[in-house]
PDB file of C-alpha atoms in Angstrom:
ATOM      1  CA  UNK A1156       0.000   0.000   0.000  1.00  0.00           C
ATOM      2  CA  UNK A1157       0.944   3.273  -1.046  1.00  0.00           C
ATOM      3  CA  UNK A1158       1.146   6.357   2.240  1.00  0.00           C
ATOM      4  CA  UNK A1159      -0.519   9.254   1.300  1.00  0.00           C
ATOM      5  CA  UNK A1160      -0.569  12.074   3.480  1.00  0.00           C
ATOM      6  CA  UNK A1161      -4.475  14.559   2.596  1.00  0.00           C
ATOM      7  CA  UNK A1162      -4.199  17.836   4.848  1.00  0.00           C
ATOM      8  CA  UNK A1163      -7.631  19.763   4.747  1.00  0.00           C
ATOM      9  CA  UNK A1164      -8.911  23.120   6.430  1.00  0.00           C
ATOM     10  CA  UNK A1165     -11.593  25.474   5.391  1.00  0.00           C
ATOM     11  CA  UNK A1166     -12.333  29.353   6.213  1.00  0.00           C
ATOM     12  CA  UNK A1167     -15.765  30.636   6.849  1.00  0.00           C
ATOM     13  CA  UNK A1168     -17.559  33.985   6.853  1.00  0.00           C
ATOM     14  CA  UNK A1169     -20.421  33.095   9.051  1.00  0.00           C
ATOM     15  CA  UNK A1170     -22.795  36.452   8.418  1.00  0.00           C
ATOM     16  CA  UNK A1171     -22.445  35.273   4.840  1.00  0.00           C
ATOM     17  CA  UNK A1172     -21.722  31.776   4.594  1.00  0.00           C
ATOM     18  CA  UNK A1173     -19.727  31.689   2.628  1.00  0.00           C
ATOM     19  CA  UNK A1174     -16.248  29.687   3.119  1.00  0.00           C
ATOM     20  CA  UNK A1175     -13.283  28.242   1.309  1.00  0.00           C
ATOM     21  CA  UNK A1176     -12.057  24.637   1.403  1.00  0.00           C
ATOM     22  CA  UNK A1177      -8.600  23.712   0.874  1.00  0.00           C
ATOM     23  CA  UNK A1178      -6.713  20.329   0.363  1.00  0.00           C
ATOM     24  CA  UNK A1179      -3.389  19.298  -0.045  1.00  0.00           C
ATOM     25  CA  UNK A1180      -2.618  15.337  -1.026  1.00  0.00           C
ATOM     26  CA  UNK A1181       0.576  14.094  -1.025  1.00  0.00           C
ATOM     27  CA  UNK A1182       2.501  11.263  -0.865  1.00  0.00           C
ATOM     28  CA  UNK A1183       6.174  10.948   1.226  1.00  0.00           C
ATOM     29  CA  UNK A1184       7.647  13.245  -0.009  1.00  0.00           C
ATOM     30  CA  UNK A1185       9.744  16.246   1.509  1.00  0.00           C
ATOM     31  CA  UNK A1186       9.036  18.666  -1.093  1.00  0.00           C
ATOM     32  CA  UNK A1187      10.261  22.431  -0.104  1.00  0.00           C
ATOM     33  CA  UNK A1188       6.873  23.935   1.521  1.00  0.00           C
ATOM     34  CA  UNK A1189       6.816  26.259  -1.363  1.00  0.00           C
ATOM     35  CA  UNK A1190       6.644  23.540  -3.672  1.00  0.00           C
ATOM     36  CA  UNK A1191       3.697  21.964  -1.931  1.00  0.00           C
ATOM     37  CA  UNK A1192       2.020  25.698  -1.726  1.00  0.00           C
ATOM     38  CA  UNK A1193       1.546  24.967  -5.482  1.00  0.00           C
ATOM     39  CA  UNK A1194      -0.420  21.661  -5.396  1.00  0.00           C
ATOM     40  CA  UNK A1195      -3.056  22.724  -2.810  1.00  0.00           C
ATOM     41  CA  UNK A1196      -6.549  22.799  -4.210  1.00  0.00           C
ATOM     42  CA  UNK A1197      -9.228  25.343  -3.328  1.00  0.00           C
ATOM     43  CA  UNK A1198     -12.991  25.230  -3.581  1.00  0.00           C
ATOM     44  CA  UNK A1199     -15.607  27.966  -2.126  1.00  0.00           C
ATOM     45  CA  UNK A1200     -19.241  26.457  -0.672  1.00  0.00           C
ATOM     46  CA  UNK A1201     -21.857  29.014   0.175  1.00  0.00           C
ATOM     47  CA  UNK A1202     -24.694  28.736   2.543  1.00  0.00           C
ATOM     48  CA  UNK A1203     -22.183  26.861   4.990  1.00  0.00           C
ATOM     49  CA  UNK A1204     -20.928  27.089   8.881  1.00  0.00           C
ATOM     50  CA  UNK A1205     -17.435  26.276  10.586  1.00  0.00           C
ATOM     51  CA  UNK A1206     -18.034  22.677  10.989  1.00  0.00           C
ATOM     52  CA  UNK A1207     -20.362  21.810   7.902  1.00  0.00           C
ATOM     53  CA  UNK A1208     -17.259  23.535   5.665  1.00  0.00           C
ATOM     54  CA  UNK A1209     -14.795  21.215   7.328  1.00  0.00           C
ATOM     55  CA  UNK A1210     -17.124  18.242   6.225  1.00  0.00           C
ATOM     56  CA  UNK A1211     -17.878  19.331   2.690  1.00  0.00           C
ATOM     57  CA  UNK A1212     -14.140  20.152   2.183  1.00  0.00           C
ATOM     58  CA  UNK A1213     -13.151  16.508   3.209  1.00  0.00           C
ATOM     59  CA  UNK A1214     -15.864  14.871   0.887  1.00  0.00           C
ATOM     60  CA  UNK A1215     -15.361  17.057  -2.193  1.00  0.00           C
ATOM     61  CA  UNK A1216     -11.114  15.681  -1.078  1.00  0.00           C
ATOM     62  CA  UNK A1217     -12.014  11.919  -0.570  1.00  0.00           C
ATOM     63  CA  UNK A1218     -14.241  12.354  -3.674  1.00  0.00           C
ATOM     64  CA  UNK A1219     -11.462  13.343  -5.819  1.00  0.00           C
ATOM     65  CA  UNK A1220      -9.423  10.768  -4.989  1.00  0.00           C
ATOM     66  CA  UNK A1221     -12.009   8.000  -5.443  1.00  0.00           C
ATOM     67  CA  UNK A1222     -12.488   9.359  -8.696  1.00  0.00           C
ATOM     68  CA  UNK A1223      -8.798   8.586  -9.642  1.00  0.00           C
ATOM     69  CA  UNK A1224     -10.047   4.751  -9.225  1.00  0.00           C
ATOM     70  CA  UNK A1225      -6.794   3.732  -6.715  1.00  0.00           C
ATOM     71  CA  UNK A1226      -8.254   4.264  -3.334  1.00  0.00           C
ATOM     72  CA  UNK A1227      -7.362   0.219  -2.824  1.00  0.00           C
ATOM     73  CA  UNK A1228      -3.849   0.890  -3.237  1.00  0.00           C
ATOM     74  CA  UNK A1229      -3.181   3.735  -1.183  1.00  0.00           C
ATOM     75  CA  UNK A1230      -3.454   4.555   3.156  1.00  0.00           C
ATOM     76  CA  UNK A1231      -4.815   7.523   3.292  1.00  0.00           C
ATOM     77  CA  UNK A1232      -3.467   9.633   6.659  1.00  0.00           C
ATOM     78  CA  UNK A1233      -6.297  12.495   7.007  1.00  0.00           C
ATOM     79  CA  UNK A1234      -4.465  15.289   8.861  1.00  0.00           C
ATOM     80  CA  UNK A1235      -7.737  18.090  10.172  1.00  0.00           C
ATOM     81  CA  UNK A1236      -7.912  20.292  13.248  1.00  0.00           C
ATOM     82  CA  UNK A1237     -11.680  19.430  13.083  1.00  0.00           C
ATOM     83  CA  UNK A1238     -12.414  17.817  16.482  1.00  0.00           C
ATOM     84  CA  UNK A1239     -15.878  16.586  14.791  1.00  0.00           C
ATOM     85  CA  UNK A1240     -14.068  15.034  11.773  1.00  0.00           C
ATOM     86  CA  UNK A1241     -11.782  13.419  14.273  1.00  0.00           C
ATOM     87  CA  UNK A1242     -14.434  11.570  16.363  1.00  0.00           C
ATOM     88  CA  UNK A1243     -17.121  10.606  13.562  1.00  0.00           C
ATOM     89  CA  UNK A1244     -15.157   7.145  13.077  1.00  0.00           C
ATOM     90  CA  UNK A1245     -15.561   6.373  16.685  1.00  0.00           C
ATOM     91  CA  UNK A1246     -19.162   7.517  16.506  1.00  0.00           C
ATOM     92  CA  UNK A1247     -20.136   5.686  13.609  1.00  0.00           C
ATOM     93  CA  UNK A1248     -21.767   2.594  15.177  1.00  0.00           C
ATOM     94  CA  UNK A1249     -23.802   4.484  17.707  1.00  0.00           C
ATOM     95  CA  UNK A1250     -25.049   7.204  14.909  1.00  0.00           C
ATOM     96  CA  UNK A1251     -26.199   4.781  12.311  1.00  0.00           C
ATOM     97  CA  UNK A1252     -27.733   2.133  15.390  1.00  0.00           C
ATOM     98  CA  UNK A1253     -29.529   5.950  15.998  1.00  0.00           C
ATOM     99  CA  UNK A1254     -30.460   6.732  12.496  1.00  0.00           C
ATOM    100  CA  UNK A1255     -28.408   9.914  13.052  1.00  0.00           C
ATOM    101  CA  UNK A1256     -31.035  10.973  15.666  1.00  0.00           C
ATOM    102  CA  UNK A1257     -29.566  12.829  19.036  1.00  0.00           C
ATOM    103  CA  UNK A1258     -30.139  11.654  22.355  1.00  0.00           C
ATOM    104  CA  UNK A1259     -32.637  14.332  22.424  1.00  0.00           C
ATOM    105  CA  UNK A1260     -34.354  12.595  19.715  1.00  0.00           C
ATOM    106  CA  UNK A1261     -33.597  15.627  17.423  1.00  0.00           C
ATOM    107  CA  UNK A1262     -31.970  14.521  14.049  1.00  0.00           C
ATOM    108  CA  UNK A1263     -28.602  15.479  13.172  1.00  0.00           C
ATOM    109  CA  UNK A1264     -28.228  18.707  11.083  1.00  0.00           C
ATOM    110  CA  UNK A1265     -25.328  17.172   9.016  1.00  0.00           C
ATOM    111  CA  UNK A1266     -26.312  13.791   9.265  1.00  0.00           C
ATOM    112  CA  UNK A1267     -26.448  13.374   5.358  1.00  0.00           C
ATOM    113  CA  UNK A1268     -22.724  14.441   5.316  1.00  0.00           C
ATOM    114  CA  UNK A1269     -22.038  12.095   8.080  1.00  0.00           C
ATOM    115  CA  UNK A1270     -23.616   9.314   6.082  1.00  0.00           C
ATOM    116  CA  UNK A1271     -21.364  10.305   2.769  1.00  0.00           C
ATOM    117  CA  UNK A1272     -18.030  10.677   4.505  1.00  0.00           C
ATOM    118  CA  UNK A1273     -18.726   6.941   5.971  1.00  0.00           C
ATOM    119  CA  UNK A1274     -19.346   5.375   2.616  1.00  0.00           C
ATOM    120  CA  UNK A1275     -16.424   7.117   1.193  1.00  0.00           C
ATOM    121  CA  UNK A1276     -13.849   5.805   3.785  1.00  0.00           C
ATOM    122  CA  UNK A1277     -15.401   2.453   4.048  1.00  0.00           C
ATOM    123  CA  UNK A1278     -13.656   1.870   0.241  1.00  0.00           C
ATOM    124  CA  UNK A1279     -10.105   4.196   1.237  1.00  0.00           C
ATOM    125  CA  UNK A1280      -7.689   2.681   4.374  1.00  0.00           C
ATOM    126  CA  UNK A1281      -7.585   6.060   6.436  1.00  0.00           C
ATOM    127  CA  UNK A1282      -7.105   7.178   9.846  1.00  0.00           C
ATOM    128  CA  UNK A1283      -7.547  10.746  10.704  1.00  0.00           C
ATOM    129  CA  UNK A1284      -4.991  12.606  13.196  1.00  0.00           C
ATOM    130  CA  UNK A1285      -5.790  15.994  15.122  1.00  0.00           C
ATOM    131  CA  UNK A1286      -3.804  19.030  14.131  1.00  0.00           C
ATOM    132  CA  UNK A1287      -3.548  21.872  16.634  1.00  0.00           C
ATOM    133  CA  UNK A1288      -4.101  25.001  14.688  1.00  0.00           C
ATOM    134  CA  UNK A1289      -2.307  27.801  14.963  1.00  0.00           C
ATOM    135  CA  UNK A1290       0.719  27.100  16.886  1.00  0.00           C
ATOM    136  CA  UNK A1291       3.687  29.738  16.409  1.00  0.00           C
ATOM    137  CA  UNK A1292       5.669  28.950  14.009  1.00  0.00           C
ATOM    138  CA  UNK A1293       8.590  28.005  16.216  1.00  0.00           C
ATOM    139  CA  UNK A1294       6.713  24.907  17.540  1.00  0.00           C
ATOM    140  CA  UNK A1295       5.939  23.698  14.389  1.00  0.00           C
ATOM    141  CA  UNK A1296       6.739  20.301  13.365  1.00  0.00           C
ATOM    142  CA  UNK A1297       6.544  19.064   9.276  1.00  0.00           C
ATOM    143  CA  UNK A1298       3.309  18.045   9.673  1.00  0.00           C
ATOM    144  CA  UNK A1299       1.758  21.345  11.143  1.00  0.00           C
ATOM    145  CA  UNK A1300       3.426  23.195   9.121  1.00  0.00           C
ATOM    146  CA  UNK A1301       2.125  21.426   5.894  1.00  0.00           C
ATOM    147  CA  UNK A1302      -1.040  21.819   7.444  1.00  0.00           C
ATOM    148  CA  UNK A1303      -0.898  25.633   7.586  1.00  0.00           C
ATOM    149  CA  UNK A1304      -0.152  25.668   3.840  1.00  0.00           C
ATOM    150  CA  UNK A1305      -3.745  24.645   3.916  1.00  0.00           C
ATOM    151  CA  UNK A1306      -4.853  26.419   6.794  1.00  0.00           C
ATOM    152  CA  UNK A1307      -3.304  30.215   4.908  1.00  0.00           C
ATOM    153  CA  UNK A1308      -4.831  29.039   1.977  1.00  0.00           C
ATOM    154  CA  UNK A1309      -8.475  28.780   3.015  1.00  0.00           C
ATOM    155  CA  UNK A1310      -8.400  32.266   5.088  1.00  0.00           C
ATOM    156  CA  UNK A1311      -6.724  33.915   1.951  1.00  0.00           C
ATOM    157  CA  UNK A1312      -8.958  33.173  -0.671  1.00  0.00           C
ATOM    158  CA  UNK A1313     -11.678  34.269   2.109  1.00  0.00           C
ATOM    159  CA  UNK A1314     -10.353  37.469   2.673  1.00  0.00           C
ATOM    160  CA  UNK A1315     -10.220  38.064  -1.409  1.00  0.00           C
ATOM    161  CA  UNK A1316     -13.643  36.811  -1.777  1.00  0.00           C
ATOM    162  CA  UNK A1317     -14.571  39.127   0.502  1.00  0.00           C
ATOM    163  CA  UNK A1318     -12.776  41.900  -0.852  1.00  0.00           C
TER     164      UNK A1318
END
């Protein structure tokens, strides 16, 4: 199996909802940070919040990939500073044995996005790993600082958007 290394973030404007998604896939590489600036991928959703941007920006990532037809071959290491991305695959069994229904018998508001990021990792070998977001850059290690390659992108394209 190939390692492939998928680093997602997303900015939001929540008066407008509008936000920016961005993804960076790679595999091991140790390409000069500029380098990697270049491959990152950007997408704007409207209508969106914080946490439903983080979703839709990991779906429209896994869905590329899936569309290159080698999701078999490759381990997929999701790197997110989402905590709600991070626990879904723990949650999984007691959501669906819910029908995506709260405790308060209220049904999820992004329960449909739930249900599509499931059926997308159930055919790509991933495992997701929590990202602490803006750290200074002194305490950065590779991986955060890959991840803020995503994490600049996002608010950038934002703050033109907005412009």
């Amino acid at each position: 199996m190939q390692p492939f290394s998928l680093f997602t973030d997303g900015s939001v404007n929540t008066p407008t909802g509008v936000g920016y998604g961005a993804y960076l896939l790679i595999s091991l590489d140790h390409s000069p940070l500029k380098e990697l600036q270049k491959q990152i991928k950007l997408q704007r959703f409207e209508q969106t919040s914080s946490t439903q941007l983080e979703l839709q920006t990991l779906l429209w990532a896994l869905g590329e990939i899936t569309e290159l037809g080698c999701t078999k071959d490759i381990e997929l290491t999701v790197y997110t500073d989402s905590q709600n991305i991070i626990g879904l695959p723990k949650r999984r069994t007691r959501l669906e044995k819910n029908d995506y229904y709260s405790s308060k018998n209220k049904r999820l508001s992004h329960y449909p996005l739930y249900q599509a990021l499931y059926r997308l990792t159930d055919n790509i070998k991933c495992h997701f790993v929590k990202v602490a977001g803006h750290q200074p850059s002194r305490d950065k290690d590779e991986i955060a600082q890959r991840f803020t390659l995503v994490d600049k992108a996002a608010r950038r394209s934002l703050r033109e958007a907005l412009r």
